[in-house]
Short mmCIF file of C-alpha atoms in Angstrom, two decimals:
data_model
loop_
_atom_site.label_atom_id
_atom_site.label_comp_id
_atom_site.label_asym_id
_atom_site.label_seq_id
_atom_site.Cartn_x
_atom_site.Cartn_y
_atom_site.Cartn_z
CA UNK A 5 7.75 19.54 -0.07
CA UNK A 6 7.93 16.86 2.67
CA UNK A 7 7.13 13.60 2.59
CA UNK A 8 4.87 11.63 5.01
CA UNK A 9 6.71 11.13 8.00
CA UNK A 10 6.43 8.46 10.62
CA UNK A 11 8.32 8.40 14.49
CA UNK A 12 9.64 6.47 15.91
CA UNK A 13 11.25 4.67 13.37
CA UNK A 14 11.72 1.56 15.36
CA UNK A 15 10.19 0.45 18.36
CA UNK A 16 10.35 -2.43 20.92
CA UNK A 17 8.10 -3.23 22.91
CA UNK A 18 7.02 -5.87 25.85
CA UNK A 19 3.96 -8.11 25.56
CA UNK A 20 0.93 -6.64 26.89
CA UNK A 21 2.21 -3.22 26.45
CA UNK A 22 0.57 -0.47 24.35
CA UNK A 23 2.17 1.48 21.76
CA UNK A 24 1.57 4.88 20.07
CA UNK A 25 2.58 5.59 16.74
CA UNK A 26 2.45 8.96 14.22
CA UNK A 27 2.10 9.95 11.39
CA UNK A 28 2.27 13.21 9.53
CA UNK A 29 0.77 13.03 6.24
CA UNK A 30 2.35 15.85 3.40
CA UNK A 31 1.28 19.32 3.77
CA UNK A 32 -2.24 19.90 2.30
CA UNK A 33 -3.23 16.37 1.99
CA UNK A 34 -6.11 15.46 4.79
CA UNK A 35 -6.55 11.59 4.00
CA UNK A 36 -4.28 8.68 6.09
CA UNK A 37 -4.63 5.31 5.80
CA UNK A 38 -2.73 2.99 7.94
CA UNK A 39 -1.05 -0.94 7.46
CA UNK A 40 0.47 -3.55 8.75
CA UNK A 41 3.32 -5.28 6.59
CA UNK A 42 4.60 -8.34 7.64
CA UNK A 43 6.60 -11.63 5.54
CA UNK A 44 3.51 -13.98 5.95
CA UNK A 45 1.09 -11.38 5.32
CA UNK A 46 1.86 -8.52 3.33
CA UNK A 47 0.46 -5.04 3.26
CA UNK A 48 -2.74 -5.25 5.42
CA UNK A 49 -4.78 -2.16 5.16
CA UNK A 50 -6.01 -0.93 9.02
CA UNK A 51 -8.28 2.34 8.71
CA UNK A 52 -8.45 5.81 6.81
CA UNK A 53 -9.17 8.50 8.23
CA UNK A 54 -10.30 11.70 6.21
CA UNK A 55 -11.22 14.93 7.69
CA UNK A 56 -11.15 13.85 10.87
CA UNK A 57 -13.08 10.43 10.45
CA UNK A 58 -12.57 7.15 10.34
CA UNK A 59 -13.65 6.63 7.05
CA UNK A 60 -12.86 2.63 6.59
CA UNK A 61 -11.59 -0.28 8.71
CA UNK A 62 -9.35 -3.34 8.03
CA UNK A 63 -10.14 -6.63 9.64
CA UNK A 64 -8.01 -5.90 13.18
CA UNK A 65 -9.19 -6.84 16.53
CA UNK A 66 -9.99 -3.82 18.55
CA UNK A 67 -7.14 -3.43 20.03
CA UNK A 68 -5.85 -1.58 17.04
CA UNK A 69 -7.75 1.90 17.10
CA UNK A 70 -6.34 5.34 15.67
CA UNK A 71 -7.48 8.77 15.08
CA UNK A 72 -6.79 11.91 13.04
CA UNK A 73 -5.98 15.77 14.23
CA UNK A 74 -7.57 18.90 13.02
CA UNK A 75 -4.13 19.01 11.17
CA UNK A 76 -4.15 15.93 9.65
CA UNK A 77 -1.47 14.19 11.45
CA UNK A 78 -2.61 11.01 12.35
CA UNK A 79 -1.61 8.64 15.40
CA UNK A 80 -2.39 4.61 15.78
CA UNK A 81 -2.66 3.09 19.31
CA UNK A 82 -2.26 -0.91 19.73
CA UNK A 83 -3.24 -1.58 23.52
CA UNK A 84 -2.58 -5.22 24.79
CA UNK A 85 0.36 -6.07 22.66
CA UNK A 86 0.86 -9.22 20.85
CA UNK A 87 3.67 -11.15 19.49
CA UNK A 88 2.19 -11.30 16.74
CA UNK A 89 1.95 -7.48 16.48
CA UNK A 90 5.92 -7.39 15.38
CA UNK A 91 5.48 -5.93 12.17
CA UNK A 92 5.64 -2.56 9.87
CA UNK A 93 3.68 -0.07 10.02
CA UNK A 94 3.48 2.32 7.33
CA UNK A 95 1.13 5.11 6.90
CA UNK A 96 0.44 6.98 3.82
CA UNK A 97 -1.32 10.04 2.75
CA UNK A 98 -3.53 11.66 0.23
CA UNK A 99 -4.78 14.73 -0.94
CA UNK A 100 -8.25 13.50 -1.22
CA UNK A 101 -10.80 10.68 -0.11
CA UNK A 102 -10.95 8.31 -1.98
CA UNK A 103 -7.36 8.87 -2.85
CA UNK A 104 -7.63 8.20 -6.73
CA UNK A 105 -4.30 10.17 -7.33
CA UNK A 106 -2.61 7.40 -5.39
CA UNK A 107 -1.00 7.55 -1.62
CA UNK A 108 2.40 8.34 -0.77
CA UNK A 109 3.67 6.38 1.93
CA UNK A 110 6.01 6.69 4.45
CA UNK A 111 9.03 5.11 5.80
CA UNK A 112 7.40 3.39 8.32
CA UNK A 113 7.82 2.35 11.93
CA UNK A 114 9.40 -1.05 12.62
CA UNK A 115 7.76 -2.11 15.97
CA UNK A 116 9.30 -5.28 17.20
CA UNK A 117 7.36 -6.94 20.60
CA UNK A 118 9.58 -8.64 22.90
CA UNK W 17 -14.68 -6.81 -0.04
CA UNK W 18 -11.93 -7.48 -2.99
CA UNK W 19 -10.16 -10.59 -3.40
CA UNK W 20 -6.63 -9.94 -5.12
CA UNK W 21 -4.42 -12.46 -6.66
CA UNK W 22 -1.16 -11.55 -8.18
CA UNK W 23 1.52 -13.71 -10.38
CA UNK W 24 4.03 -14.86 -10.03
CA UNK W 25 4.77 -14.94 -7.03
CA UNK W 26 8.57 -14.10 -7.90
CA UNK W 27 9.71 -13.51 -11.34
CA UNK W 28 13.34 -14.19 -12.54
CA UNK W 29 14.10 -12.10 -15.49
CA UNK W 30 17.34 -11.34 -17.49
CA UNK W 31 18.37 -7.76 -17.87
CA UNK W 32 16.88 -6.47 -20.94
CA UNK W 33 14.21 -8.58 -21.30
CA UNK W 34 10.51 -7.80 -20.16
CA UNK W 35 8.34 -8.44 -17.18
CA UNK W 36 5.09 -8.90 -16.71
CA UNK W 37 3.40 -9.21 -13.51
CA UNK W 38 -0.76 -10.31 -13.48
CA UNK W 39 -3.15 -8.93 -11.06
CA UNK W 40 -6.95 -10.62 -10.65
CA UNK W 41 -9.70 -9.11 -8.57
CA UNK W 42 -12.79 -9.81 -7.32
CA UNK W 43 -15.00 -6.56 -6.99
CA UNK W 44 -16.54 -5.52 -10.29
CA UNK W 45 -17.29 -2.31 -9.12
CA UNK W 46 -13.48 -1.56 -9.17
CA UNK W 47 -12.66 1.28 -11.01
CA UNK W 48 -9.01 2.21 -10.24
CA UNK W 49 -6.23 0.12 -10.17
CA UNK W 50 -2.70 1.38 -9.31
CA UNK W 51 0.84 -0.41 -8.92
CA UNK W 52 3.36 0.25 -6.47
CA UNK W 53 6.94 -0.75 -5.99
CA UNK W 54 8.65 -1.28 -2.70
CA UNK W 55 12.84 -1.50 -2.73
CA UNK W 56 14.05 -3.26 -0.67
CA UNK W 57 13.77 -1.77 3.10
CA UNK W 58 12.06 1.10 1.08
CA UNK W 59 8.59 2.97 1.60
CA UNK W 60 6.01 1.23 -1.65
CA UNK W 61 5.84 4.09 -4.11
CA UNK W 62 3.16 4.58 -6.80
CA UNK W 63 4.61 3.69 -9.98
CA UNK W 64 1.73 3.90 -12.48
CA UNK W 65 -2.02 3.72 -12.02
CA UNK W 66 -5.19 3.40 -15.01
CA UNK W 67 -8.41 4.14 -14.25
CA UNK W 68 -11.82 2.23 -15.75
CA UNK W 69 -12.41 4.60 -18.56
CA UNK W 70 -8.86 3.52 -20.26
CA UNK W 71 -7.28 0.09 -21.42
CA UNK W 72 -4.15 0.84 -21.61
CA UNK W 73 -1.43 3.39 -20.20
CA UNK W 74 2.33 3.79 -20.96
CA UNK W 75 5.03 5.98 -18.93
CA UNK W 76 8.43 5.07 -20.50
CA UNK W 77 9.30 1.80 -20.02
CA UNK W 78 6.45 1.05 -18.04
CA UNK W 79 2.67 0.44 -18.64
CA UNK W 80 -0.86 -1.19 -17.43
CA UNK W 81 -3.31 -2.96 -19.29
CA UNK W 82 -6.50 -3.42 -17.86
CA UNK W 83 -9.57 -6.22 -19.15
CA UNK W 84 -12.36 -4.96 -16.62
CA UNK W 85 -14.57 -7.92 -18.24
CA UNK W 86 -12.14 -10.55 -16.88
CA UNK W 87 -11.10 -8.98 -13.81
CA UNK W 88 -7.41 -8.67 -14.56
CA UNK W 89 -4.91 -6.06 -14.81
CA UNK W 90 -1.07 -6.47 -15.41
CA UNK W 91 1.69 -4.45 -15.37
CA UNK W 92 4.61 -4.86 -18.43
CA UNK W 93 8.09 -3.40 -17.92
CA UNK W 94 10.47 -3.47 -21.01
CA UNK W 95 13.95 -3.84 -21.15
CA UNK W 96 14.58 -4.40 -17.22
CA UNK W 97 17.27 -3.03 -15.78
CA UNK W 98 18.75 -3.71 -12.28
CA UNK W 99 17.16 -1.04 -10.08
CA UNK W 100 13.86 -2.96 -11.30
CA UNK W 101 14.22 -5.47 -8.79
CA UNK W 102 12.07 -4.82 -5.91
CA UNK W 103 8.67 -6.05 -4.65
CA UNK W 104 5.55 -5.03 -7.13
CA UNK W 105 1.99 -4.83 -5.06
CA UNK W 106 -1.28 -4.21 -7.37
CA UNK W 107 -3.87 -2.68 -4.95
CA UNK W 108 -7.07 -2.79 -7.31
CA UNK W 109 -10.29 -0.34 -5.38
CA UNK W 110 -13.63 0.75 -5.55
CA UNK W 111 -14.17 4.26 -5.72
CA UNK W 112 -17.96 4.35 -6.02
CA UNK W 113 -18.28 7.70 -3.69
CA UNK W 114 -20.01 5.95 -1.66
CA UNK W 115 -16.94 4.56 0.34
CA UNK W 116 -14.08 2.40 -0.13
CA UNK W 117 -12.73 -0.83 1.86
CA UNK W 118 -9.48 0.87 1.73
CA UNK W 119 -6.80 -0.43 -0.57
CA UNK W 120 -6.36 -4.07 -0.94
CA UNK W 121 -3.38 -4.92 -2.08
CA UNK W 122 -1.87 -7.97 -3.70
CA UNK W 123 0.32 -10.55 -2.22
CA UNK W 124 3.63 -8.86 -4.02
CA UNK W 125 5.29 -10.00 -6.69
CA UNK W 126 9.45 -10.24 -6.32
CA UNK W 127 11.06 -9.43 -9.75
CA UNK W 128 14.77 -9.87 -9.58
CA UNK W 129 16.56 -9.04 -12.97
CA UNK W 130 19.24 -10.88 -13.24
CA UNK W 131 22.69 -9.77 -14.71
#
């Protein structure tokens, strides 16, 4: 069975670019959630989406946005990009909402802004 | 929304001995409270999770207590070994059906078992 998988794996990107990222939760499970992991911060929870719907948000400005396919894959959009945005993202997956069997995560994309 | 603590912060221990790691929350309405471990330049994986309904839960050398009247839960692992050192994040919820804030998670704990 595969895991969740994430592309790219690493990114770079300029200041006031945006970026696109992906996420492919395991087969049969239809809830993503998405974070942010950085030193100073830790894991920082974004959104979940379930089903197709943004089911919860994180405290992000609204530059961060995302949605979810009919297939459950899941992409994340940051427009306007930040410095401050250099982080992980990781994206995990579970076969419910709420996931109360736990989340697998991914690798993660490394997104570095130059 | 939750409020997690975790401590320590980092956690020295010698190979053999045990570890525990303390997790305090806010929400009283939590009702499932899970522990992951992150390697280093690793994905977090779920190591072990309790629900409300149970105190206490064991998987080998691993296990979670849970006081829901004090708002703490910790996590105990016996006779460490080296490929225990990583980064340990509690991520307490509420799972009320009615929708979730999405996990929280602690601020990590760094266990490093030392030879």
């Amino acid at each position: 069975k595969a895991g969740v998988t994430q592309t790219p794996r690493y990114l770079i990107k300029t200041r006031g670019q945006q970026v696109t990222l992906s996420c492919s939760p395991i087969s049969g499970h239809r809830s993503v959630s998405w974070y942010q992991q950085t030193p100073g911060q830790g894991l920082q929870f974004l959104f979940e989406y379930f089903s197709e719907t943004q089911r919860n948000k994180g405290n992000f400005p609204g530059r961060f946005s995302g949605r979810q396919f009919s297939n459950s894959r899941s992409e994340m959009n940051v427009s306007t990009l930040e410095l401050g945005d250099s982080a992980l993202y990781l994206c995990a997956s579970s076969f419910s909402y709420p996931g109360t069997e736990g989340y697998t995560f991914g690798s993660g994309t490394r997104l570095t802004v130059v | 929304g939750e409020n997690v603590e975790q401590h320590p912060s980092t956690l020295s221990v010698q190979e053999g001995d045990s570890a525990v790691i303390k997790c305090t929350y806010s929400d009283s309405a939590s009702n499932y409270f899970p522990w992951y471990k992150q390697e280093l330049g690793k994905r977090p994986q779920l190591i072990i999770d309790i629900r409300s309904n149970v105190g206490e839960k064991k998987d080998q050398r691993i296990a979670v207590t849970l006081n829901k009247t004090a708002k703490h839960f910790s996590l105990h692992i016996t006779e460490t070994q080296p490929e225990d050192s990583a980064v340990y994040f509690c991520a307490p919820n509420m799972y009320s059906g009615g929708g979730a804030d999405g996990l929280t998670f602690g601020k990590g704990t760094h266990l490093i078992i030392q030879p």
